[in-house]
Amino acid sequence: NAGVTQTPKFRVLKTGQSMTLLCAQDMNHEYMYWYRQDPGMGLRLIHYSVGEGTTAKGEVPDGYNVSRLKKQNFLLGLESAAPSQTSVYFCASSRAGEGNQPQHFGDGTRLSIL
Amino acid sequence: AQSVTQLGSHVSVSEGALVLLRCNYSSSVPPYLFWYVQYPNQGLQLLLKYTTGATLVKGINGFEAEFKKSETSFHLTKPSAHMSDAAEYFCAVSDQDRDDKIIFGKGTRLHILP
């Protein structure tokens, strides 16, 4: 099994451009997450989803949108990229549970906004 | 609300020495606790987790952690460090208000000295 796959792995954008990051999981997990990781700040939750067709805001949702049209896919969109969105983005998924289910992570997308 | 504090953003140990990475949490109810490891240019991988039962939890690669309720701690240890242990380590606690989120600490980067 591939687990959690993120595409693309690297991308450079100009300020104002838009793009979509794709996350796909093959573990039939109910929950999916998008985080960003910046030096000294750990992981910050952007948006998450507890099931197909549902999404919710995390800690730092501004400037991002998400969609979960299929259970296995979770898309993260940047409508108008800004230099402050330069970061490493991680997708994760987990089974539904009583908070005791670990999250499984992809290898990240390194995004630079010029 | 739950929170996680990792003491020391950087820790250096000599190869063969004891590894001790500190994690303290705050939670009003018995928590579920996790340690993750992140190698360079990769996503996070689960090292171990505590849910219920035995307070000493063994994980992969020779790591273990002990849940101490009285100290609200979940420190990660390994008796003898190996060069391959150089990575960033994240402690995390489940959000008891919701079963769909995990709260991560800011991470500790472990350096192994030859």
XYZ file of N, CA and C in Angstrom:
684
model
N 0.824 -1.202 0.000
C 0.000 0.000 0.000
C 0.858 1.251 0.000
N 0.372 2.298 -0.707
C 1.130 3.535 -0.781
C 0.959 4.363 0.482
N -0.163 4.235 1.201
C -0.391 5.051 2.385
C -0.987 6.390 2.001
N -0.263 7.474 2.333
C -0.710 8.823 2.006
C 0.240 9.396 0.960
N -0.306 9.803 -0.168
C 0.501 10.323 -1.263
C 0.152 11.773 -1.530
N 1.159 12.608 -1.586
C 0.952 14.031 -1.860
C 1.571 14.398 -3.202
N 0.844 15.179 -3.979
C 1.378 15.719 -5.229
C 1.015 17.191 -5.350
N 1.926 18.037 -5.885
C 3.306 17.680 -6.227
C 4.189 17.630 -4.989
N 5.443 17.283 -5.173
C 6.398 17.277 -4.061
C 7.062 18.640 -3.890
N 7.218 19.365 -4.968
C 7.828 20.692 -4.940
C 7.063 21.599 -5.897
N 7.016 22.887 -5.547
C 6.387 23.835 -6.462
C 6.870 25.231 -6.114
N 7.101 26.015 -7.142
C 7.426 27.427 -6.972
C 6.346 28.231 -7.672
N 5.784 29.170 -6.956
C 4.721 30.011 -7.499
C 5.114 31.472 -7.412
N 4.471 32.284 -8.220
C 4.590 33.716 -8.085
C 3.420 34.239 -7.263
N 3.647 35.334 -6.570
C 2.585 35.947 -5.776
C 1.352 36.177 -6.649
N 0.202 35.773 -6.115
C -1.051 35.963 -6.829
C -1.506 34.758 -7.635
N -0.602 33.828 -7.913
C -0.996 32.628 -8.632
C -1.813 31.702 -7.740
N -2.517 30.806 -8.373
C -3.309 29.835 -7.628
C -2.791 28.426 -7.904
N -3.067 27.526 -6.985
C -2.710 26.135 -7.210
C -3.480 25.247 -6.245
N -3.482 23.965 -6.562
C -4.138 22.967 -5.738
C -3.158 21.870 -5.391
N -3.092 21.532 -4.105
C -2.297 20.410 -3.629
C -3.243 19.224 -3.438
N -2.791 18.065 -3.913
C -3.627 16.876 -3.843
C -3.080 15.899 -2.811
N -3.978 15.343 -2.029
C -3.642 14.289 -1.084
C -4.541 13.104 -1.342
N -3.938 11.929 -1.432
C -4.697 10.706 -1.646
C -4.255 9.655 -0.645
N -5.239 8.970 -0.039
C -4.920 7.888 0.900
C -5.672 6.626 0.489
N -4.989 5.497 0.678
C -5.573 4.214 0.261
C -5.876 3.317 1.452
N -6.054 3.899 2.628
C -6.292 3.125 3.843
C -7.755 3.173 4.294
N -8.601 3.769 3.481
C -10.025 3.895 3.794
C -10.267 4.672 5.099
N -9.399 5.644 5.365
C -9.542 6.431 6.578
C -10.657 7.453 6.448
N -11.355 7.662 7.573
C -12.437 8.630 7.578
C -11.925 10.063 7.665
N -10.892 10.282 8.502
C -10.422 11.638 8.781
C -9.208 11.983 7.929
N -9.173 13.230 7.468
C -8.002 13.725 6.733
C -7.680 15.151 7.169
N -6.408 15.521 7.056
C -5.916 16.768 7.613
C -4.896 17.427 6.661
N -4.855 18.746 6.711
C -3.779 19.499 6.082
C -3.082 20.342 7.151
N -1.747 20.200 7.215
C -0.919 20.979 8.128
C 0.101 21.772 7.307
N 0.602 22.824 7.931
C 1.797 23.459 7.411
C 2.870 23.424 8.499
N 4.127 23.283 8.058
C 5.234 23.197 8.995
C 6.228 24.296 8.668
N 6.490 25.138 9.644
C 7.430 26.234 9.498
C 8.462 26.141 10.612
N 9.695 26.561 10.358
C 10.761 26.440 11.364
C 10.368 27.053 12.698
N 10.552 26.287 13.769
C 10.289 26.771 15.112
C 8.826 26.844 15.509
N 7.933 26.468 14.586
C 6.503 26.590 14.887
C 5.784 25.253 14.898
N 6.494 24.192 14.672
C 5.867 22.880 14.695
C 4.867 22.720 13.566
N 3.866 21.915 13.805
C 2.808 21.667 12.828
C 1.587 22.488 13.196
N 1.037 23.165 12.228
C -0.188 23.933 12.469
C -1.275 23.429 11.524
N -2.431 23.157 12.106
C -3.546 22.588 11.354
C -4.239 23.672 10.536
N -4.385 23.415 9.241
C -5.016 24.395 8.347
C -6.517 24.111 8.247
N -6.838 22.930 7.713
C -8.214 22.464 7.596
C -8.212 20.960 7.808
N -9.388 20.427 8.110
C -9.489 18.988 8.230
C -10.885 18.541 7.805
N -11.027 17.225 7.694
C -12.292 16.660 7.235
C -12.558 15.367 7.991
N -13.786 15.211 8.450
C -14.149 13.979 9.165
C -14.961 13.037 8.296
N -15.132 13.391 7.048
C -15.829 12.496 6.149
C -16.052 13.147 4.797
N -16.400 12.297 3.831
C -16.655 12.784 2.475
C -17.702 13.893 2.503
N -17.383 14.993 1.843
C -18.320 16.099 1.747
C -18.325 17.049 2.926
N -17.475 16.800 3.925
C -17.421 17.680 5.102
C -16.012 18.206 5.296
N -15.903 19.484 5.666
C -14.618 20.091 5.989
C -14.793 21.030 7.172
N -13.689 21.345 7.836
C -13.737 22.248 8.976
C -12.429 23.015 9.057
N -12.483 24.201 9.670
C -11.305 25.040 9.806
C -10.447 24.562 10.966
N -9.146 24.707 10.762
C -8.209 24.422 11.826
C -7.694 25.697 12.446
N -6.428 25.682 12.804
C -5.806 26.795 13.508
C -5.479 27.975 12.601
N -5.074 27.692 11.342
C -4.625 28.742 10.425
C -5.281 28.593 9.059
N -6.588 28.788 8.949
C -7.300 28.519 7.702
C -7.270 29.639 6.658
N -6.908 30.852 7.075
C -7.037 31.987 6.165
C -6.127 31.859 4.953
N -6.717 32.111 3.758
C -5.959 32.040 2.521
C -5.981 30.679 1.870
N -6.657 29.726 2.495
C -6.729 28.351 1.988
C -8.184 27.894 1.885
N -8.434 27.015 0.911
C -9.724 26.341 0.853
C -9.471 24.859 0.617
N -10.447 24.046 0.981
C -10.291 22.592 0.857
C -11.571 21.990 0.306
N -11.410 20.791 -0.238
C -12.586 20.037 -0.664
C -12.320 18.558 -0.490
N -13.387 17.822 -0.163
C -13.270 16.369 -0.009
C -14.485 15.753 -0.703
N -14.377 15.680 -1.997
C -15.471 15.142 -2.804
C -15.480 13.617 -2.779
N -14.311 13.011 -2.593
C -14.204 11.557 -2.479
C -13.510 11.224 -1.163
N -13.857 10.123 -0.595
C -13.317 9.746 0.713
C -11.793 9.675 0.691
N -11.224 9.219 -0.419
C -9.795 8.994 -0.443
C -8.978 10.230 -0.785
N -9.624 11.323 -1.189
C -8.888 12.501 -1.630
C -9.233 13.729 -0.803
N -8.217 14.556 -0.557
C -8.420 15.803 0.180
C -7.563 16.857 -0.510
N -8.205 17.876 -1.071
C -7.517 18.886 -1.854
C -7.361 20.177 -1.060
N -6.191 20.775 -1.171
C -5.918 22.059 -0.530
C -5.651 23.088 -1.618
N -6.408 24.180 -1.613
C -6.280 25.197 -2.632
C -5.763 26.516 -2.077
N -4.900 27.139 -2.879
C -4.465 28.498 -2.591
C -5.005 29.344 -3.741
N -5.925 30.232 -3.454
C -6.559 31.010 -4.514
C -5.657 32.114 -5.039
N -4.938 32.777 -4.145
C -4.040 33.871 -4.523
C -2.824 33.790 -3.599
N -1.797 33.099 -4.074
C -0.662 32.785 -3.217
C 0.065 34.046 -2.741
N 0.509 33.991 -1.479
C 1.267 35.075 -0.866
C 2.582 34.527 -0.334
N 3.627 35.355 -0.256
C 4.917 34.868 0.261
C 4.814 34.242 1.652
N 3.855 34.689 2.469
C 3.682 34.122 3.814
C 3.213 32.666 3.774
N 2.793 32.219 2.606
C 2.354 30.830 2.474
C 3.488 29.898 2.028
N 4.680 30.443 1.911
C 5.859 29.600 1.687
C 6.030 28.694 2.894
N 6.028 27.381 2.661
C 6.024 26.442 3.774
C 6.159 25.029 3.225
N 6.211 24.084 4.147
C 6.087 22.674 3.784
C 4.711 22.224 4.248
N 3.960 21.655 3.338
C 2.588 21.253 3.624
C 2.506 19.743 3.749
N 1.866 19.294 4.817
C 1.702 17.865 5.052
C 0.231 17.511 5.114
N -0.076 16.413 4.478
C -1.401 15.819 4.573
C -1.301 14.609 5.493
N -2.355 14.346 6.232
C -2.401 13.179 7.110
C -3.803 12.598 7.088
N -3.897 11.327 7.462
C -5.203 10.697 7.566
C -5.221 9.797 8.780
N -6.417 9.501 9.275
C -6.540 8.575 10.400
C -7.913 7.919 10.367
N -8.001 6.809 11.076
C -9.292 6.177 11.275
C -10.097 7.013 12.258
N -11.391 6.898 12.201
C -12.228 7.507 13.222
C -12.059 6.720 14.506
N -12.141 7.400 15.630
C -11.962 6.694 16.891
C -12.179 7.624 18.060
N -11.801 7.192 19.231
C -12.011 8.009 20.436
C -10.783 8.833 20.757
N -10.144 9.374 19.738
C -8.949 10.174 19.938
C -7.698 9.348 20.082
N -7.818 8.014 19.978
C -6.653 7.168 20.183
C -6.058 6.631 18.881
N -6.530 7.175 17.771
C -6.031 6.708 16.483
C -4.891 7.602 15.996
N -3.748 7.045 15.656
C -2.639 7.867 15.172
C -2.912 8.381 13.772
N -2.234 9.451 13.424
C -2.339 9.987 12.082
C -1.193 9.460 11.226
N -1.494 9.229 9.942
C -0.514 8.760 8.980
C -0.224 9.903 8.024
N 1.055 10.204 7.840
C 1.447 11.388 7.088
C 2.018 11.066 5.717
N 1.804 12.004 4.785
C 2.513 11.976 3.526
C 3.901 12.576 3.695
N 4.663 12.612 2.608
C 6.036 13.108 2.667
C 6.163 14.611 2.450
N 5.051 15.273 2.242
C 5.085 16.723 2.193
C 5.173 17.306 0.799
N 4.720 18.556 0.703
C 4.869 19.371 -0.511
C 5.600 20.631 -0.102
N 6.739 20.878 -0.736
C 7.535 22.069 -0.448
C 7.147 23.161 -1.418
N 6.540 24.210 -0.881
C 5.976 25.274 -1.704
C 6.693 26.584 -1.420
N 7.173 27.217 -2.482
C 7.817 28.526 -2.366
C 7.017 29.534 -3.160
N 6.729 30.664 -2.534
C 5.992 31.742 -3.184
C 6.935 32.936 -3.341
N 7.170 33.312 -4.579
C 8.115 34.414 -4.844
C 7.386 35.747 -4.985
N -8.392 23.419 27.639
C -7.941 22.807 26.400
C -6.595 22.134 26.631
N -6.379 21.104 25.854
C -5.116 20.378 25.994
C -3.964 21.163 25.378
N -2.768 20.906 25.876
C -1.570 21.501 25.296
C -0.394 20.573 25.539
N 0.652 20.781 24.766
C 1.856 19.967 24.864
C 3.068 20.882 24.883
N 3.990 20.622 25.791
C 5.231 21.386 25.866
C 6.409 20.435 25.766
N 7.255 20.677 24.779
C 8.484 19.908 24.650
C 9.632 20.795 25.102
N 10.376 20.307 26.076
C 11.467 21.091 26.641
C 12.720 20.906 25.806
N 13.194 22.010 25.238
C 14.398 21.946 24.415
C 14.060 21.766 22.959
N 14.330 22.785 22.155
C 14.077 22.650 20.722
C 15.195 21.870 20.046
N 16.370 21.822 20.690
C 17.503 21.050 20.192
C 18.132 20.298 21.358
N 18.435 19.023 21.129
C 19.126 18.198 22.113
C 20.250 17.464 21.400
N 21.437 17.494 22.014
C 22.590 16.783 21.449
C 23.060 15.721 22.428
N 23.298 14.529 21.909
C 23.838 13.443 22.724
C 24.921 12.743 21.920
N 25.837 12.121 22.627
C 26.885 11.360 21.958
C 26.373 9.999 21.544
N 26.933 9.470 20.485
C 26.552 8.128 20.050
C 26.812 7.155 21.188
N 25.820 6.310 21.482
C 25.933 5.349 22.565
C 25.407 5.847 23.901
N 25.138 7.132 24.009
C 24.632 7.706 25.256
C 23.114 7.595 25.322
N 22.600 7.846 26.530
C 21.155 7.826 26.750
C 20.489 9.002 26.036
N 19.364 8.714 25.398
C 18.535 9.759 24.808
C 17.350 10.019 25.723
N 17.124 11.276 26.065
C 15.958 11.663 26.870
C 15.355 12.909 26.252
N 14.154 12.791 25.742
C 13.425 13.927 25.179
C 12.183 14.135 26.037
N 12.040 15.372 26.509
C 11.000 15.657 27.501
C 9.720 16.191 26.882
N 8.607 15.731 27.444
C 7.293 16.163 26.987
C 6.373 16.259 28.201
N 5.757 17.404 28.366
C 4.738 17.593 29.394
C 3.441 18.015 28.722
N 2.343 17.579 29.272
C 1.050 17.872 28.674
C 0.134 18.459 29.728
N -0.897 19.093 29.269
C -1.965 19.518 30.166
C -3.261 18.945 29.622
N -4.017 18.329 30.520
C -5.283 17.734 30.130
C -6.111 17.538 31.376
N -7.383 17.793 31.272
C -8.272 17.648 32.424
C -8.800 16.229 32.559
N -8.534 15.428 31.547
C -8.986 14.038 31.573
C -7.808 13.161 31.163
N -7.864 11.858 31.445
C -6.754 10.982 31.013
C -6.536 11.125 29.515
N -5.307 11.434 29.136
C -5.049 11.714 27.716
C -4.631 10.482 26.935
N -4.709 10.610 25.627
C -4.015 9.704 24.736
C -2.775 10.462 24.259
N -1.621 9.816 24.299
C -0.354 10.488 24.024
C 0.413 9.763 22.930
N 1.142 10.528 22.139
C 1.858 9.990 20.991
C 3.256 10.615 20.908
N 4.186 9.845 20.373
C 5.463 10.380 19.907
C 5.607 10.020 18.428
N 5.995 11.059 17.659
C 6.262 10.872 16.245
C 7.724 11.258 15.970
N 8.286 10.689 14.903
C 9.622 11.041 14.454
C 9.543 11.514 13.004
N 10.348 12.538 12.707
C 10.410 13.048 11.331
C 11.865 13.080 10.878
N 12.188 12.245 9.887
C 13.508 12.270 9.282
C 13.531 13.339 8.190
N 14.724 13.818 7.833
C 14.819 14.897 6.836
C 14.060 14.586 5.559
N 13.302 15.570 5.123
C 12.547 15.496 3.865
C 11.505 14.372 3.848
N 11.015 14.018 5.032
C 9.968 13.018 5.115
C 8.818 13.521 5.988
N 7.720 12.797 5.955
C 6.615 13.098 6.848
C 6.836 12.492 8.219
N 5.895 12.724 9.125
C 5.999 12.187 10.480
C 5.611 10.719 10.488
N 6.318 9.951 11.331
C 6.010 8.535 11.502
C 5.737 8.283 12.983
N 4.769 7.449 13.259
C 4.448 7.125 14.641
C 5.553 6.283 15.259
N 6.065 6.728 16.414
C 7.045 5.950 17.180
C 6.347 5.053 18.186
N 5.411 5.639 18.923
C 4.679 4.890 19.943
C 3.485 5.712 20.394
N 2.564 5.050 21.101
C 1.416 5.753 21.631
C 0.994 5.128 22.957
N 0.427 5.965 23.815
C -0.170 5.509 25.057
C -1.665 5.792 24.987
N -2.452 4.762 25.245
C -3.903 4.955 25.312
C -4.378 4.587 26.708
N -4.324 3.323 27.058
C -4.688 2.893 28.411
C -3.782 1.732 28.789
N -3.845 1.319 30.044
C -3.087 0.139 30.450
C -1.692 0.472 30.909
N -0.734 -0.363 30.522
C 0.651 -0.229 30.978
C 1.195 1.155 30.684
N 1.814 1.753 31.695
C 2.281 3.137 31.550
C 3.619 3.232 30.833
N 4.359 2.115 30.741
C 5.608 2.101 29.990
C 5.296 1.536 28.609
N 5.504 2.360 27.604
C 5.139 1.983 26.246
C 6.404 1.806 25.421
N 6.499 0.701 24.725
C 7.651 0.452 23.861
C 7.270 0.750 22.413
N 8.217 1.365 21.705
C 7.948 1.703 20.327
C 8.980 1.102 19.385
N 9.043 1.681 18.201
C 9.988 1.175 17.213
C 11.385 1.721 17.462
N 12.371 1.069 16.890
C 13.768 1.517 16.929
C 14.339 1.629 18.341
N 13.803 0.870 19.291
C 14.348 0.835 20.641
C 13.901 1.956 21.556
N 12.980 2.794 21.106
C 12.475 3.887 21.935
C 11.364 3.399 22.861
N 11.249 4.056 23.989
C 10.139 3.822 24.886
C 9.781 5.118 25.600
N 8.579 5.172 26.144
C 8.118 6.354 26.862
C 7.277 5.901 28.037
N 7.313 6.690 29.103
C 6.557 6.345 30.296
C 5.551 7.438 30.610
N 4.317 7.050 30.744
C 3.247 7.970 31.120
C 3.254 8.111 32.635
N 3.457 9.342 33.100
C 3.437 9.619 34.531
C 2.356 10.654 34.789
N 1.238 10.174 35.295
C 0.102 11.054 35.511
C 0.419 12.132 36.537
N 1.108 11.752 37.611
C 1.385 12.709 38.680
C 2.274 13.858 38.219
N 3.095 13.584 37.206
C 4.000 14.614 36.684
C 3.491 15.197 35.365
N 2.376 14.727 34.900
C 1.830 15.087 33.574
C 2.925 15.065 32.526
N 3.673 13.950 32.511
C 4.787 13.843 31.584
C 4.694 12.579 30.749
N 5.371 12.613 29.628
C 5.440 11.459 28.714
C 6.778 11.550 28.010
N 7.866 11.395 28.767
C 9.212 11.555 28.224
C 9.619 10.351 27.376
N 10.366 10.624 26.328
C 10.833 9.600 25.397
C 12.282 9.259 25.715
N 12.604 7.972 25.774
C 13.974 7.564 26.081
C 14.436 6.460 25.144
N 15.773 6.361 25.041
C 16.415 5.254 24.351
C 17.753 5.053 25.041
N 18.072 3.825 25.436
C 19.278 3.603 26.248
C 20.579 3.994 25.552
N 20.648 3.769 24.241
C 21.905 3.980 23.540
C 21.636 4.614 22.178
N 22.083 5.853 22.007
C 21.807 6.580 20.769
C 22.622 6.043 19.609
N 21.992 6.062 18.450
C 22.641 5.659 17.203
C 22.587 6.833 16.244
N 23.575 6.891 15.365
C 23.620 8.010 14.412
C 22.309 8.134 13.628
N 21.678 7.020 13.352
C 20.438 7.036 12.579
C 19.255 7.625 13.342
N 19.435 7.894 14.644
C 18.353 8.495 15.437
C 18.251 10.005 15.239
N 19.206 10.589 14.549
C 19.165 12.031 14.303
C 17.925 12.368 13.488
N 17.051 13.175 14.080
C 15.758 13.488 13.462
C 15.056 14.516 14.347
N 13.850 14.880 13.958
C 13.022 15.735 14.804
C 11.914 14.886 15.398
N 11.649 15.110 16.674
C 10.694 14.303 17.404
C 9.561 15.194 17.923
N 8.347 14.719 17.725
C 7.162 15.473 18.130
C 6.341 14.669 19.127
N 6.006 15.303 20.233
C 5.062 14.746 21.188
C 3.682 15.295 20.849
N 2.654 14.497 21.066
C 1.307 14.945 20.728
C 0.303 14.365 21.715
N -0.783 15.092 21.897
C -1.858 14.656 22.787
C -3.174 14.783 22.032
N -4.055 13.847 22.258
C -5.350 13.930 21.606
C -6.164 15.041 22.236
N -6.997 15.653 21.442
C -7.869 16.725 21.907
C -9.103 16.073 22.507
N -9.234 16.116 23.809
C -10.322 15.403 24.462
C -11.688 16.019 24.171
N -11.698 17.263 23.677
C -12.976 17.879 23.340
C -13.531 17.308 22.044
N -12.624 16.843 21.198
C -13.037 16.256 19.935
C -12.153 15.044 19.693
N -12.713 14.026 19.081
C -11.887 12.843 18.847
C -11.191 12.890 17.498
N -11.305 14.027 16.801
C -10.792 14.072 15.448
C -9.545 14.933 15.307
N -8.962 15.398 16.406
C -7.770 16.236 16.306
C -6.725 15.822 17.319
N -5.454 15.987 16.904
C -4.317 15.762 17.781
C -3.559 17.074 17.884
N -3.098 17.389 19.083
C -2.352 18.628 19.311
C -0.879 18.271 19.408
N -0.077 18.891 18.543
C 1.346 18.579 18.485
C 2.174 19.590 19.259
N 3.257 19.115 19.876
C 4.259 20.008 20.407
C 5.065 20.608 19.270
N 5.953 21.534 19.605
C 6.711 22.238 18.578
C 7.926 21.458 18.085
N 8.205 20.327 18.705
C 9.270 19.469 18.211
C 10.600 19.680 18.894
N 11.383 18.603 18.942
C 12.756 18.638 19.452
C 13.651 17.982 18.408
N 14.647 18.737 17.969
C 15.592 18.162 17.006
C 16.711 17.477 17.771
N 16.918 16.205 17.497
C 17.942 15.403 18.165
C 19.181 15.312 17.286
N 20.316 15.738 17.836
C 21.599 15.657 17.140
C 22.435 14.578 17.818
N 23.057 13.730 17.023
C 23.904 12.672 17.558
C 25.356 13.011 17.242
N 26.165 13.093 18.284
C 27.573 13.451 18.122
C 28.414 12.191 18.030
N 29.320 12.136 17.057
C 30.142 10.908 16.909
C 31.151 10.766 18.039
